[in-house]
Structures are given as C-alpha cells and as structure tokens.
mmCIF file of N, CA and C in Angstrom:
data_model
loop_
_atom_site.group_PDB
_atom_site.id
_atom_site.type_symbol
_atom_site.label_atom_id
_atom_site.label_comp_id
_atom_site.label_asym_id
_atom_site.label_seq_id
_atom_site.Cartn_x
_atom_site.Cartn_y
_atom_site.Cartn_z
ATOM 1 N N UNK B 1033 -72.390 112.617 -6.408
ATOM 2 C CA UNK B 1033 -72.446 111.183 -6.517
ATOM 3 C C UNK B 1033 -73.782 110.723 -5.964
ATOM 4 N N UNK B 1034 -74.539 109.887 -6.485
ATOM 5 C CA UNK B 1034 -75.748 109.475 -5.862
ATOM 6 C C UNK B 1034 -75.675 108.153 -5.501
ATOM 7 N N UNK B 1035 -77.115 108.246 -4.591
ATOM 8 C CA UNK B 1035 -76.938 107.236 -3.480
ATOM 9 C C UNK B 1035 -76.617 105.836 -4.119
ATOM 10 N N UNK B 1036 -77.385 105.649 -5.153
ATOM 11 C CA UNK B 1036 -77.555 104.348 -5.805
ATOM 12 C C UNK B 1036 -75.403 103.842 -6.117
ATOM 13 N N UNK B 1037 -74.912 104.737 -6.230
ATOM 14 C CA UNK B 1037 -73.542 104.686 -7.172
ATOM 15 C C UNK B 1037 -72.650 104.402 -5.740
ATOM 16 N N UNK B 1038 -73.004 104.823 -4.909
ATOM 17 C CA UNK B 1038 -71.901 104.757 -3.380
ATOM 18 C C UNK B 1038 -72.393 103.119 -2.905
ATOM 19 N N UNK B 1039 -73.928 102.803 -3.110
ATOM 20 C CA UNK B 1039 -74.391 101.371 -2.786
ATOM 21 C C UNK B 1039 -73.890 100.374 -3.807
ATOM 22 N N UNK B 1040 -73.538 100.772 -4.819
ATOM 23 C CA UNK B 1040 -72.683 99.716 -5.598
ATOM 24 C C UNK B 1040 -71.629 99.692 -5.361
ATOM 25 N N UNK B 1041 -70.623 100.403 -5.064
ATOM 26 C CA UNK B 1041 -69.320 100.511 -5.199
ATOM 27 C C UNK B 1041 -69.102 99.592 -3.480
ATOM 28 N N UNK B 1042 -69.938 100.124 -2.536
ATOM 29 C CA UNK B 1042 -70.022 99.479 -1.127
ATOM 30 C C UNK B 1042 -70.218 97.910 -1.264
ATOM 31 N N UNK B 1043 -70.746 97.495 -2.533
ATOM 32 C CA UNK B 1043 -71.370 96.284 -2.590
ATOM 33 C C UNK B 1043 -70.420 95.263 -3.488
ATOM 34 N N UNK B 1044 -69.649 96.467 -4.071
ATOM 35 C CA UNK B 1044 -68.528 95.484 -5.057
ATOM 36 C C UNK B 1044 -66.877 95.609 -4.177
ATOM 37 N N UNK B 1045 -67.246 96.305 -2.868
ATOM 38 C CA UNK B 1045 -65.679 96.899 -2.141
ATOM 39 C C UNK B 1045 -66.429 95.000 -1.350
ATOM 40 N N UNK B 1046 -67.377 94.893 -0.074
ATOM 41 C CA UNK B 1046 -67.916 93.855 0.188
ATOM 42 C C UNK B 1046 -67.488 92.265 -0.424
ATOM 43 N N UNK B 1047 -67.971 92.336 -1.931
ATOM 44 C CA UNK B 1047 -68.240 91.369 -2.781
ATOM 45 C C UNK B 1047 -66.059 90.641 -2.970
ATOM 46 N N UNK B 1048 -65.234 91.927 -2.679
ATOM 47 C CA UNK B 1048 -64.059 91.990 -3.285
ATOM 48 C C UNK B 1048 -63.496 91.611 -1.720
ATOM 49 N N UNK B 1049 -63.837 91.874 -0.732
ATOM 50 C CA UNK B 1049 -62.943 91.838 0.684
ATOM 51 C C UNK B 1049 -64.112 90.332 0.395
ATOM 52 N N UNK B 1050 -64.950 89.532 0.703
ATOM 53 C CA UNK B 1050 -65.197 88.313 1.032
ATOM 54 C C UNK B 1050 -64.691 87.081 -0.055
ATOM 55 N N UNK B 1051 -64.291 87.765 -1.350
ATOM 56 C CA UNK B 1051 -63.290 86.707 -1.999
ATOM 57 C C UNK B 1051 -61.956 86.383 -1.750
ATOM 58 N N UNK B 1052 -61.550 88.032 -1.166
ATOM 59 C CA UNK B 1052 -60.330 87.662 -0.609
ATOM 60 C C UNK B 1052 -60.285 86.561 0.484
ATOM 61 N N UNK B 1053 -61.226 86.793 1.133
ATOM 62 C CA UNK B 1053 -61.196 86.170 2.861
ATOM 63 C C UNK B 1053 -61.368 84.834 2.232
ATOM 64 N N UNK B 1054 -62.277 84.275 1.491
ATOM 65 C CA UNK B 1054 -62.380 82.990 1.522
ATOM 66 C C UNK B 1054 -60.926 81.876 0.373
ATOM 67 N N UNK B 1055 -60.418 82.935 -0.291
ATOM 68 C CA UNK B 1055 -58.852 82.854 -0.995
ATOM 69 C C UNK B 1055 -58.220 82.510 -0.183
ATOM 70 N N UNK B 1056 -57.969 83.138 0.968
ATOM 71 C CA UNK B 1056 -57.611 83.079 2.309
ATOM 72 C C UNK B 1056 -57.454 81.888 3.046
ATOM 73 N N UNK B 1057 -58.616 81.820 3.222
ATOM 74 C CA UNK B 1057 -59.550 79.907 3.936
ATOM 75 C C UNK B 1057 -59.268 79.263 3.224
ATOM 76 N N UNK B 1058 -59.055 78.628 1.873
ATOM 77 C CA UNK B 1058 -58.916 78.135 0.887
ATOM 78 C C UNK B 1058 -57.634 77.564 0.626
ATOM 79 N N UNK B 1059 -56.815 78.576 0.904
ATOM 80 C CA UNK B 1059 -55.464 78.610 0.703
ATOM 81 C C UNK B 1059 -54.576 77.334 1.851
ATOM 82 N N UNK B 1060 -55.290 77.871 3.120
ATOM 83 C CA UNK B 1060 -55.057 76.691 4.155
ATOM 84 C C UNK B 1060 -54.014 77.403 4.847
ATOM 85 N N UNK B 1061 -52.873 76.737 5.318
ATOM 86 C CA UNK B 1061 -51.459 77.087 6.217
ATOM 87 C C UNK B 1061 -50.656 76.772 5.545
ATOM 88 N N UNK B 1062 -50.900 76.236 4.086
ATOM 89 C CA UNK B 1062 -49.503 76.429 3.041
ATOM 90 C C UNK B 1062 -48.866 77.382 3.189
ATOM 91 N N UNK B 1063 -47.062 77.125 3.313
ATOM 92 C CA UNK B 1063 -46.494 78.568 3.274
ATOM 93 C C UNK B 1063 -45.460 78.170 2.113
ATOM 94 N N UNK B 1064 -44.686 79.331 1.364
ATOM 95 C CA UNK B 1064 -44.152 79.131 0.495
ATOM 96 C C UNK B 1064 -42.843 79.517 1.154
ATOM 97 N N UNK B 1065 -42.830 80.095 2.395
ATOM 98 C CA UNK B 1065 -41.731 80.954 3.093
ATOM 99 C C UNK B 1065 -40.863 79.450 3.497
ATOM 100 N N UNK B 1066 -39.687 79.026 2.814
ATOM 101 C CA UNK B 1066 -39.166 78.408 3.582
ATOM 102 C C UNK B 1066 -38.578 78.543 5.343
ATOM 103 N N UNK B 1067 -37.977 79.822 5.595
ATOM 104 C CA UNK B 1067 -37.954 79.971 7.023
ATOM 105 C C UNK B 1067 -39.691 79.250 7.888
ATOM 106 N N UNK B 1068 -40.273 79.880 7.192
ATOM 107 C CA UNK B 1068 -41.527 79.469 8.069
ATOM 108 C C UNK B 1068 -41.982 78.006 7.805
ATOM 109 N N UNK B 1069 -41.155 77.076 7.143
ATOM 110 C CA UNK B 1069 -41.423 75.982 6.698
ATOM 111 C C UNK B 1069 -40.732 75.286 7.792
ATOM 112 N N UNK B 1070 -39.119 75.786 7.523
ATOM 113 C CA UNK B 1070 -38.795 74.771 8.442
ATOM 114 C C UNK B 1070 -38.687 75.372 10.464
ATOM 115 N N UNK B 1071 -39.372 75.969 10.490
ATOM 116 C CA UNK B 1071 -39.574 76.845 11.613
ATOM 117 C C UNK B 1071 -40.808 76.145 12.555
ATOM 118 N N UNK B 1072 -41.766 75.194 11.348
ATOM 119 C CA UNK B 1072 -43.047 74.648 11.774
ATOM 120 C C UNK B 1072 -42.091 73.031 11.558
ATOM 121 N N UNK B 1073 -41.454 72.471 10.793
ATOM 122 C CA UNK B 1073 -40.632 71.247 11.291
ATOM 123 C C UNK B 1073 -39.492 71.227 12.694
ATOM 124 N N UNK B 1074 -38.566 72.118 13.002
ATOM 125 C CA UNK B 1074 -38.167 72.007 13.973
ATOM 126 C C UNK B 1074 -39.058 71.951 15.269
ATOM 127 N N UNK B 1075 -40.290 73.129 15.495
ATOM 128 C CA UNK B 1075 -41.152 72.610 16.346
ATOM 129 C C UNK B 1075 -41.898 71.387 16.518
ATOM 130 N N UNK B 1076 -42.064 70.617 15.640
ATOM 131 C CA UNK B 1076 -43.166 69.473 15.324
ATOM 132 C C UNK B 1076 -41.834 68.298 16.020
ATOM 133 N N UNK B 1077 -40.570 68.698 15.486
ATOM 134 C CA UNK B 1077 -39.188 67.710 15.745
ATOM 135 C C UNK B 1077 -39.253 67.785 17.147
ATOM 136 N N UNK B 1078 -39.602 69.329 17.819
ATOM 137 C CA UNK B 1078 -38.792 69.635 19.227
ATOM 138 C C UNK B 1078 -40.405 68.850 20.248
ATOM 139 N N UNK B 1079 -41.404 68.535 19.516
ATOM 140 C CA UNK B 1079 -42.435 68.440 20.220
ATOM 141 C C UNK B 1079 -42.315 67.191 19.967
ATOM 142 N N UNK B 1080 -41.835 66.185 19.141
ATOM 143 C CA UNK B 1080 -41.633 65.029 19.446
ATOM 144 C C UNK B 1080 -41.116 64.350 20.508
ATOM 145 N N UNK B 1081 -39.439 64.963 20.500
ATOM 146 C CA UNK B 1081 -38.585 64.590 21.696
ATOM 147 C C UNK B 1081 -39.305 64.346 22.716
ATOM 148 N N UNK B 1082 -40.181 65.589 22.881
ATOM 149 C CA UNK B 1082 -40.516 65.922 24.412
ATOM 150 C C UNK B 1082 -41.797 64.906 24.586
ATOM 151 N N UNK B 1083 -42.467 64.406 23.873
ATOM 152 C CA UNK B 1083 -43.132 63.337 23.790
ATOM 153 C C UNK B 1083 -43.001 61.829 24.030
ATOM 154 N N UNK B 1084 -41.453 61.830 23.355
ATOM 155 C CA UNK B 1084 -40.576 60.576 23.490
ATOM 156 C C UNK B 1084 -40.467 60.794 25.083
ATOM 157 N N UNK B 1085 -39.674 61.752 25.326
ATOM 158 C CA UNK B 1085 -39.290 61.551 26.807
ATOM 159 C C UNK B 1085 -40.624 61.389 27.644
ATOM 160 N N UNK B 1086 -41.428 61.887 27.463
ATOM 161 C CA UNK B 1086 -42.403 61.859 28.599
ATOM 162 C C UNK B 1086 -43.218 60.677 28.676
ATOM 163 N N UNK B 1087 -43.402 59.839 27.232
ATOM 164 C CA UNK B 1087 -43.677 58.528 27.104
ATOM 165 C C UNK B 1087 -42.688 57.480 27.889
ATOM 166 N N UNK B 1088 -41.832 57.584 27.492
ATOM 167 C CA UNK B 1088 -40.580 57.072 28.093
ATOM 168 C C UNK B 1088 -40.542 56.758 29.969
ATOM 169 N N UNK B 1089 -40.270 58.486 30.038
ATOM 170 C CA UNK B 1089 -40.451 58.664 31.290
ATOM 171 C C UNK B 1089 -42.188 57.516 32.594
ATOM 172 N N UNK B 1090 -43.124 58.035 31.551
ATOM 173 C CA UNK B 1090 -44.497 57.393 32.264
ATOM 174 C C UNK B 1090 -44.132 55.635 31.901
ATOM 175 N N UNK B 1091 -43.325 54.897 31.366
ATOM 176 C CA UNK B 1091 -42.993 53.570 31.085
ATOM 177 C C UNK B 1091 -42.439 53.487 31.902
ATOM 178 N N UNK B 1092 -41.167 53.953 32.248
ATOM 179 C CA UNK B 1092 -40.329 53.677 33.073
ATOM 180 C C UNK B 1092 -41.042 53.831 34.803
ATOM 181 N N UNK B 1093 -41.695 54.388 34.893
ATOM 182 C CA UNK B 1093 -42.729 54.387 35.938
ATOM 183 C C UNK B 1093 -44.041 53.496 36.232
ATOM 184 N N UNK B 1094 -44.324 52.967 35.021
ATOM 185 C CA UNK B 1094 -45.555 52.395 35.034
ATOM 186 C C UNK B 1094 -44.823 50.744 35.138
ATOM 187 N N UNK B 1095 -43.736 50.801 34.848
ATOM 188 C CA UNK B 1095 -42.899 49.417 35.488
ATOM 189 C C UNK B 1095 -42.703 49.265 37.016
ATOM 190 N N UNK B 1096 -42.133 50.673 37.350
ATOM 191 C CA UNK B 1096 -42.079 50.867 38.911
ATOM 192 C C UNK B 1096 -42.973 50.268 39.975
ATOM 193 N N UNK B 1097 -44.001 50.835 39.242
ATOM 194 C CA UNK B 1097 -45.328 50.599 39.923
ATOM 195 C C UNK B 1097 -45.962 49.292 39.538
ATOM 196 N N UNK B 1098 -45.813 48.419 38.338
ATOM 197 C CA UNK B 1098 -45.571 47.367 38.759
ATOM 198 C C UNK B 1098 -45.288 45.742 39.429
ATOM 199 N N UNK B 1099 -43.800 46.498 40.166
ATOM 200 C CA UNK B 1099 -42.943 45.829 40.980
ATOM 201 C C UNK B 1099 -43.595 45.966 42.274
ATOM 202 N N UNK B 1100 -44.321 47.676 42.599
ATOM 203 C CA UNK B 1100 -44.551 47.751 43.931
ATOM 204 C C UNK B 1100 -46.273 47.376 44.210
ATOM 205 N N UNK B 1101 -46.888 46.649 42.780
ATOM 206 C CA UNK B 1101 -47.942 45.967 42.982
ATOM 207 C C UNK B 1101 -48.928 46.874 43.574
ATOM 208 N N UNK B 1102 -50.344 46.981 42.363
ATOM 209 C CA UNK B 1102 -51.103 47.446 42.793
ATOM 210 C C UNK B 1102 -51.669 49.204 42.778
ATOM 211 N N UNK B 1103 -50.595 49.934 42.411
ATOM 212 C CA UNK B 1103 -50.652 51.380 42.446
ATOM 213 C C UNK B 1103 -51.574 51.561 41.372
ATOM 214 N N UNK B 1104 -52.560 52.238 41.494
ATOM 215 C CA UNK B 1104 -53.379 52.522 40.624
ATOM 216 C C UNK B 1104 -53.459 54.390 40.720
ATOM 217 N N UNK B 1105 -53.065 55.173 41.172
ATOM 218 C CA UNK B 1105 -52.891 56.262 40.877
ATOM 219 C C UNK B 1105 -51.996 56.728 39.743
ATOM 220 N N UNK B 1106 -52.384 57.655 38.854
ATOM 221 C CA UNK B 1106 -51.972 58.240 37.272
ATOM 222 C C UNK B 1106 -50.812 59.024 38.081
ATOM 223 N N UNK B 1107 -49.599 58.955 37.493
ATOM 224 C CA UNK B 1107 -48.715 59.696 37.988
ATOM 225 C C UNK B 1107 -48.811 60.793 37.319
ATOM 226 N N UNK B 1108 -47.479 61.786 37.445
ATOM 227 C CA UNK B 1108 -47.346 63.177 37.380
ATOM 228 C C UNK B 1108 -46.912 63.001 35.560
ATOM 229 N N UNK B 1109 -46.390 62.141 35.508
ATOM 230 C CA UNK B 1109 -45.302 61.300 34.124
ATOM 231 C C UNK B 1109 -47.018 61.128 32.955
ATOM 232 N N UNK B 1110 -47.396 60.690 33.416
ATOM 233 C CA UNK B 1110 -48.857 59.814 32.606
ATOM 234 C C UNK B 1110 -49.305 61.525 32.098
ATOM 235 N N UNK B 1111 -49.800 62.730 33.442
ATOM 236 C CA UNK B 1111 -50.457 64.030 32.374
ATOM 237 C C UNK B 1111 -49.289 64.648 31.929
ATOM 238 N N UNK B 1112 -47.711 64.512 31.537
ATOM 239 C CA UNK B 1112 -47.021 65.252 31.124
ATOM 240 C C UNK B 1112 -46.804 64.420 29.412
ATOM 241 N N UNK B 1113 -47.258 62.868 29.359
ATOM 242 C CA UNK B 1113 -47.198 62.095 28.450
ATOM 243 C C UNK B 1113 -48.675 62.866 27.669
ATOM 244 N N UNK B 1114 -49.508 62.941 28.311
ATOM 245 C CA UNK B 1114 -50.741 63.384 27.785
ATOM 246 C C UNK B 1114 -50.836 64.953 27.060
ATOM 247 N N UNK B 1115 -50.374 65.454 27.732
ATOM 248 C CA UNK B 1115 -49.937 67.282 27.350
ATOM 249 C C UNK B 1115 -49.441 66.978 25.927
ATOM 250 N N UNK B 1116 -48.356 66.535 26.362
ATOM 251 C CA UNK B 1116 -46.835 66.403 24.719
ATOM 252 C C UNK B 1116 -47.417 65.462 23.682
ATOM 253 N N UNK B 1117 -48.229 64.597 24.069
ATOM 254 C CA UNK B 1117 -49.189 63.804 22.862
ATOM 255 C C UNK B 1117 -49.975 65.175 22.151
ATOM 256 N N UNK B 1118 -51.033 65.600 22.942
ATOM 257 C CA UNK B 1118 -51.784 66.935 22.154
ATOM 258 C C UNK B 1118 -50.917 67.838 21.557
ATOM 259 N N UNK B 1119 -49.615 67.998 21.864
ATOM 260 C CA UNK B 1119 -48.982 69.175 21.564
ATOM 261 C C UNK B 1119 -48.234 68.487 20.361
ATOM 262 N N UNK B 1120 -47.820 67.360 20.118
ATOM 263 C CA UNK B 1120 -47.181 66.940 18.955
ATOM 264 C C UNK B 1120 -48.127 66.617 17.845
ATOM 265 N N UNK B 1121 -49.523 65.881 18.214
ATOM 266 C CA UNK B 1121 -50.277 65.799 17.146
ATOM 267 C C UNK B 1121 -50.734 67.113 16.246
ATOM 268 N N UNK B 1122 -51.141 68.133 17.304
ATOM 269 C CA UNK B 1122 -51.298 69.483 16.426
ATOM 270 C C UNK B 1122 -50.094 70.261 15.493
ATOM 271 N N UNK B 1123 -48.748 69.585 15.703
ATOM 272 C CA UNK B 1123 -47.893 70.457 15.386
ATOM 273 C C UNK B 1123 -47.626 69.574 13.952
ATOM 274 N N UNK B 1124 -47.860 68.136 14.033
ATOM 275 C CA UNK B 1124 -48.096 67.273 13.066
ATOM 276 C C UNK B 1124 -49.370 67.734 11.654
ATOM 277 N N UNK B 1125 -50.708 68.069 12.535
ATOM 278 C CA UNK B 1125 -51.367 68.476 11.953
ATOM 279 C C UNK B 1125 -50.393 70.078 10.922
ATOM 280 N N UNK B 1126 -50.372 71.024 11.795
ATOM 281 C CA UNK B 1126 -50.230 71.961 10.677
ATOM 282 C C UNK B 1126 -48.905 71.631 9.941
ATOM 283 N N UNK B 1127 -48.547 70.751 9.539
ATOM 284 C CA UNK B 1127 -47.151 70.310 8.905
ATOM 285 C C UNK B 1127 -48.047 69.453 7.698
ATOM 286 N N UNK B 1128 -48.984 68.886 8.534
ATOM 287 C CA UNK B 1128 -50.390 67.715 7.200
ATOM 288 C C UNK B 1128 -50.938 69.463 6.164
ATOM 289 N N UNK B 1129 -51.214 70.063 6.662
ATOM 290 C CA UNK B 1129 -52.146 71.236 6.214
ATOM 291 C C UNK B 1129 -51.214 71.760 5.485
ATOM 292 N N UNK B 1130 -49.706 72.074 5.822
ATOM 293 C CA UNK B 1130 -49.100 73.110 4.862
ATOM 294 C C UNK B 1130 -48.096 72.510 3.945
ATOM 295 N N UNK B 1131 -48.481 70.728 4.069
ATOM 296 C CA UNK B 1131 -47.930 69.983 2.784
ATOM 297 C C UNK B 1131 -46.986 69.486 2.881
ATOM 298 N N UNK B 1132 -46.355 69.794 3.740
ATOM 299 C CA UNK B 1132 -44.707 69.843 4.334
ATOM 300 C C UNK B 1132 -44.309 68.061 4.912
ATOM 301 N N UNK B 1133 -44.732 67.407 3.783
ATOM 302 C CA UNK B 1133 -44.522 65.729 4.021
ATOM 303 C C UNK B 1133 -43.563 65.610 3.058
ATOM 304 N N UNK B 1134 -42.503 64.581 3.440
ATOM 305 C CA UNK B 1134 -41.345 63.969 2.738
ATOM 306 C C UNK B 1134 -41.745 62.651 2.293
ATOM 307 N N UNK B 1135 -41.606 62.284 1.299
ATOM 308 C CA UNK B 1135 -41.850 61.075 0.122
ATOM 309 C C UNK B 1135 -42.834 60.302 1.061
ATOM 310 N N UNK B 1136 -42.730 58.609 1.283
ATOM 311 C CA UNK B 1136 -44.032 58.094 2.028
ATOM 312 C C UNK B 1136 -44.404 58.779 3.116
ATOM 313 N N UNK B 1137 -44.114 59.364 4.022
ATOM 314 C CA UNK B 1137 -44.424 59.628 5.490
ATOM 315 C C UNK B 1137 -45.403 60.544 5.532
ATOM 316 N N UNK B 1138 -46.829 60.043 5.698
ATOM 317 C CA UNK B 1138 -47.841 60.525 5.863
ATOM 318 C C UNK B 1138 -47.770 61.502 7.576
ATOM 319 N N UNK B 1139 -47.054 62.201 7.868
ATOM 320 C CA UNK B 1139 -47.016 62.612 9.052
ATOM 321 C C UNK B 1139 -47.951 62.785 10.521
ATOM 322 N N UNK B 1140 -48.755 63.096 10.154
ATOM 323 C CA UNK B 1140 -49.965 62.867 11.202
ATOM 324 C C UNK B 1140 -50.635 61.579 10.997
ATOM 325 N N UNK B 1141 -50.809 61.063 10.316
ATOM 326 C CA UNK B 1141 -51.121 59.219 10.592
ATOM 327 C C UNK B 1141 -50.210 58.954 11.567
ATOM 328 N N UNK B 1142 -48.694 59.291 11.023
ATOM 329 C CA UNK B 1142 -47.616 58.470 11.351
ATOM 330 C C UNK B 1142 -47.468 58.796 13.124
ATOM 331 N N UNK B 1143 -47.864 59.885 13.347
ATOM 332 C CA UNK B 1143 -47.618 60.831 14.305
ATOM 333 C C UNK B 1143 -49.186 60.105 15.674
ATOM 334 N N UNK B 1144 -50.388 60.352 14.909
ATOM 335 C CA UNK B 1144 -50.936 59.583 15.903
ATOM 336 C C UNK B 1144 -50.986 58.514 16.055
ATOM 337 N N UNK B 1145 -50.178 57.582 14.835
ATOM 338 C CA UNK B 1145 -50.077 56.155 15.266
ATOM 339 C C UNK B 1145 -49.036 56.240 16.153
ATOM 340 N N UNK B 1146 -47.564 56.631 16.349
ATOM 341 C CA UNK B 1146 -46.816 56.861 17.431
ATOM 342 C C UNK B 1146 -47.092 57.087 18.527
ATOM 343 N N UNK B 1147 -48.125 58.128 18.815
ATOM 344 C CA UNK B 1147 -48.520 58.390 20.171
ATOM 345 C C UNK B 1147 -49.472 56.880 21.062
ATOM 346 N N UNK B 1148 -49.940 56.568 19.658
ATOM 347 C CA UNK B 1148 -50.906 55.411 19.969
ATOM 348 C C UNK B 1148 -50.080 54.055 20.250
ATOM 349 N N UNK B 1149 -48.831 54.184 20.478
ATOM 350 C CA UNK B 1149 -47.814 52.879 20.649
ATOM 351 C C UNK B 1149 -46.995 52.295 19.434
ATOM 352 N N UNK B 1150 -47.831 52.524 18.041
ATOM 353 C CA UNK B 1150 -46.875 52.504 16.999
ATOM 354 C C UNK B 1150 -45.381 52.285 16.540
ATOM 355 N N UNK B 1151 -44.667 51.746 16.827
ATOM 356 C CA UNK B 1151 -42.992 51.822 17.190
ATOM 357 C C UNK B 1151 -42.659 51.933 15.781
ATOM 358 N N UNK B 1152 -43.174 51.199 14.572
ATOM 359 C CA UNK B 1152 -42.977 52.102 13.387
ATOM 360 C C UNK B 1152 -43.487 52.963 12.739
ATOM 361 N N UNK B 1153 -44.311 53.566 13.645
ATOM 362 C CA UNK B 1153 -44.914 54.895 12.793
ATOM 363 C C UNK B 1153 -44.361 55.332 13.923
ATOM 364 N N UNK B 1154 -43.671 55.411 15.048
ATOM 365 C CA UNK B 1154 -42.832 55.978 15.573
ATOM 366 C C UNK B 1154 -41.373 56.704 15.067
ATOM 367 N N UNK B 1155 -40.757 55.369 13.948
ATOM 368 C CA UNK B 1155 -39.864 55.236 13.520
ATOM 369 C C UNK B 1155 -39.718 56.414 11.986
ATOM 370 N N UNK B 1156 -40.963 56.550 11.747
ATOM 371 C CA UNK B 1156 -40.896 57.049 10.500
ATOM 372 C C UNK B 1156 -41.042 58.574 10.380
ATOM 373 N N UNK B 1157 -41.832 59.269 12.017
ATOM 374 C CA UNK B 1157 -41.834 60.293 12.373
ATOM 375 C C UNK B 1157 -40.286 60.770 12.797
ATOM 376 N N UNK B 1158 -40.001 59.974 13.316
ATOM 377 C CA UNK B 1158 -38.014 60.258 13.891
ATOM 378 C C UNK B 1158 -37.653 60.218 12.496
ATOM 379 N N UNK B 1159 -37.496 59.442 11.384
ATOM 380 C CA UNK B 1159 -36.964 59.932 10.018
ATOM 381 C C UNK B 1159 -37.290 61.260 9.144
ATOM 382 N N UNK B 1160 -38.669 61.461 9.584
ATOM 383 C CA UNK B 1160 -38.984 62.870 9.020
ATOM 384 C C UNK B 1160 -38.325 64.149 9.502
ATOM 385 N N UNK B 1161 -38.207 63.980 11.081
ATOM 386 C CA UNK B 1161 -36.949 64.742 11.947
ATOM 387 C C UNK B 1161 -35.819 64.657 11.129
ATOM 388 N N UNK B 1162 -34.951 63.424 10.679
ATOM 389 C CA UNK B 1162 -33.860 63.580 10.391
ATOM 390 C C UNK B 1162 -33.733 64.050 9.276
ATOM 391 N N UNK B 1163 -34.259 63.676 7.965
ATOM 392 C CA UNK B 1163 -34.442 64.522 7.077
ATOM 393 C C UNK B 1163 -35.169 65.984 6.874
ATOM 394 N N UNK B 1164 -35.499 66.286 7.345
ATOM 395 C CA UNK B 1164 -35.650 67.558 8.074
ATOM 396 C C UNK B 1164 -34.469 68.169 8.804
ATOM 397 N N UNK B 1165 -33.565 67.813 9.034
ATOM 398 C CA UNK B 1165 -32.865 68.341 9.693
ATOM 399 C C UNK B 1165 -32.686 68.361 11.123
ATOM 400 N N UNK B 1166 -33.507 67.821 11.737
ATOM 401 C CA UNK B 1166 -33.609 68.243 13.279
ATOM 402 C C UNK B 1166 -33.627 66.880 14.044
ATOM 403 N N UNK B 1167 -32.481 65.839 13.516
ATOM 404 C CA UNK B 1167 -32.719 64.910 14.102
ATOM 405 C C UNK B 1167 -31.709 64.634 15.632
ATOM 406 N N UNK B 1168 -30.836 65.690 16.212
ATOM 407 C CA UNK B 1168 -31.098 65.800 17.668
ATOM 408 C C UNK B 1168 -31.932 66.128 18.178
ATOM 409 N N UNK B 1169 -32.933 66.345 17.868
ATOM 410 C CA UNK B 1169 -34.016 67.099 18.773
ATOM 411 C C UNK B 1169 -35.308 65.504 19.290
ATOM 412 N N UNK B 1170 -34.869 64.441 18.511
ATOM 413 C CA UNK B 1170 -35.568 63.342 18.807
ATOM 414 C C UNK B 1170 -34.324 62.036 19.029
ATOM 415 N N UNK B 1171 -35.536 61.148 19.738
ATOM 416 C CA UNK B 1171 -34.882 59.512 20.125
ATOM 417 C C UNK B 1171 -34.816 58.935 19.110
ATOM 418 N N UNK B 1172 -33.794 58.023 18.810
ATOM 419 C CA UNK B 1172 -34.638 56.864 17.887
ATOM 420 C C UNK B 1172 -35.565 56.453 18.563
ATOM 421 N N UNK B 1173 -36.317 55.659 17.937
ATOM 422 C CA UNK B 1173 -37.219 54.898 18.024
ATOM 423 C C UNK B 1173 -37.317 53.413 18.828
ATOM 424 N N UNK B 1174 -38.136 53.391 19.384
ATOM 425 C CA UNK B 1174 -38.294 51.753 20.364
ATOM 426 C C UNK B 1174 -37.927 52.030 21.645
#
C-alpha cells in the first residue's frame, strides 16, 4: 500500500468522524427517547417546586424583616432562592433545546419570567408540570 493511499483514506476516515461530530452539534439535545423525555420534564417539574418553595420561603422572611424594621442582611432563604432560580432556568433551557414545549408555553420565557416575579408565567410553567404529568411536584401559582 503506498504512502499517498493510507494519506487519503486517513483524510476521508478525518473528513467522515468531523461530519459526524458536527451532525452531532447540530442535532442539539433533541431526544426521541421518550423515557429520556420525560425524565428531563420531571426534573425541570422537581426544580420548580424547589424554587417555589425557596421563593416563598425568602417572602415569607423578607416580610419578617420588615416588621422588625431595617434588616438589611440577605438571608440564608434569599441564596437558596438564588441556587433553585439557576437550577430551574437551565433545566427549562434543555427542555427549550430538546423541543419538549406543550402548545403556547414557551417554557424558558415562561420560566425566567417566573423567576423574575411573573405570577402568570408562573402559572403557565405549573401547567406545563401538570400536563406533563408531574403536577405534585409543584405549587400552584401566586
């Protein structure tokens, strides 16, 4: 075999692994696997709750404080509200990426308008839970 014939074949093995890879990239986090479909909605559902509550929770505190006038220290409630915001928007995101939206509900709009105070794009993320299936895993809304 000569050299020239091993540098082509190296160059079309190359040419064949970087179409794959970018097929790949291309393709995105679409999955066709329903388990893995709704495997990325129950998390996005279970990362809501915990969002609700911790929003919840830093309200119910940020009233506290208040009453007792003046507290200007971020409670423990405010970085656990902050954590579960990042952790629900990303889980929103790969749910935007792998298509996985039900009729209007733009999910990550809906999702950082919620975090952002939104009470009906709050409302519409808790419906995507329920149709989805996983609507113990969230509050209603308000």
């Amino acid at each position: 075999m000569s050299m020239q014939h091993c540098d082509g074949i190296a160059r079309a093995v190359k040419r064949a692994a970087a179409v794959a890879v970018a097929a790949f990239l291309v393709s995105g986090c679409s999955s066709d696997d329903p388990a893995q479909a709704q495997e990325w909605q129950r998390d996005y559902c279970t990362k809501l709750g915990s969002w609700q509550d911790a929003a919840h929770a830093t309200r119910t505190t940020e009233a506290d404080a208040d009453v007792d006038e003046g507290q200007s220290v971020q409670s423990p409630e405010f970085d656990n509200t902050e954590s579960a915001s990042r952790a629900v928007i990303e889980a929103s995101q790969r749910l935007d990426r792998a298509g996985l939206e039900h009729g209007d509900i733009h999910i990550l709009d809906d999702t950082v308008n919620a975090v952002g105070g939104d009470v009906g794009a709050e409302g519409r993320a808790v419906s995507y839970c329920d149709n989805s299936g996983f609507e113990t895993l969230v509050s209603a809304a308000g």
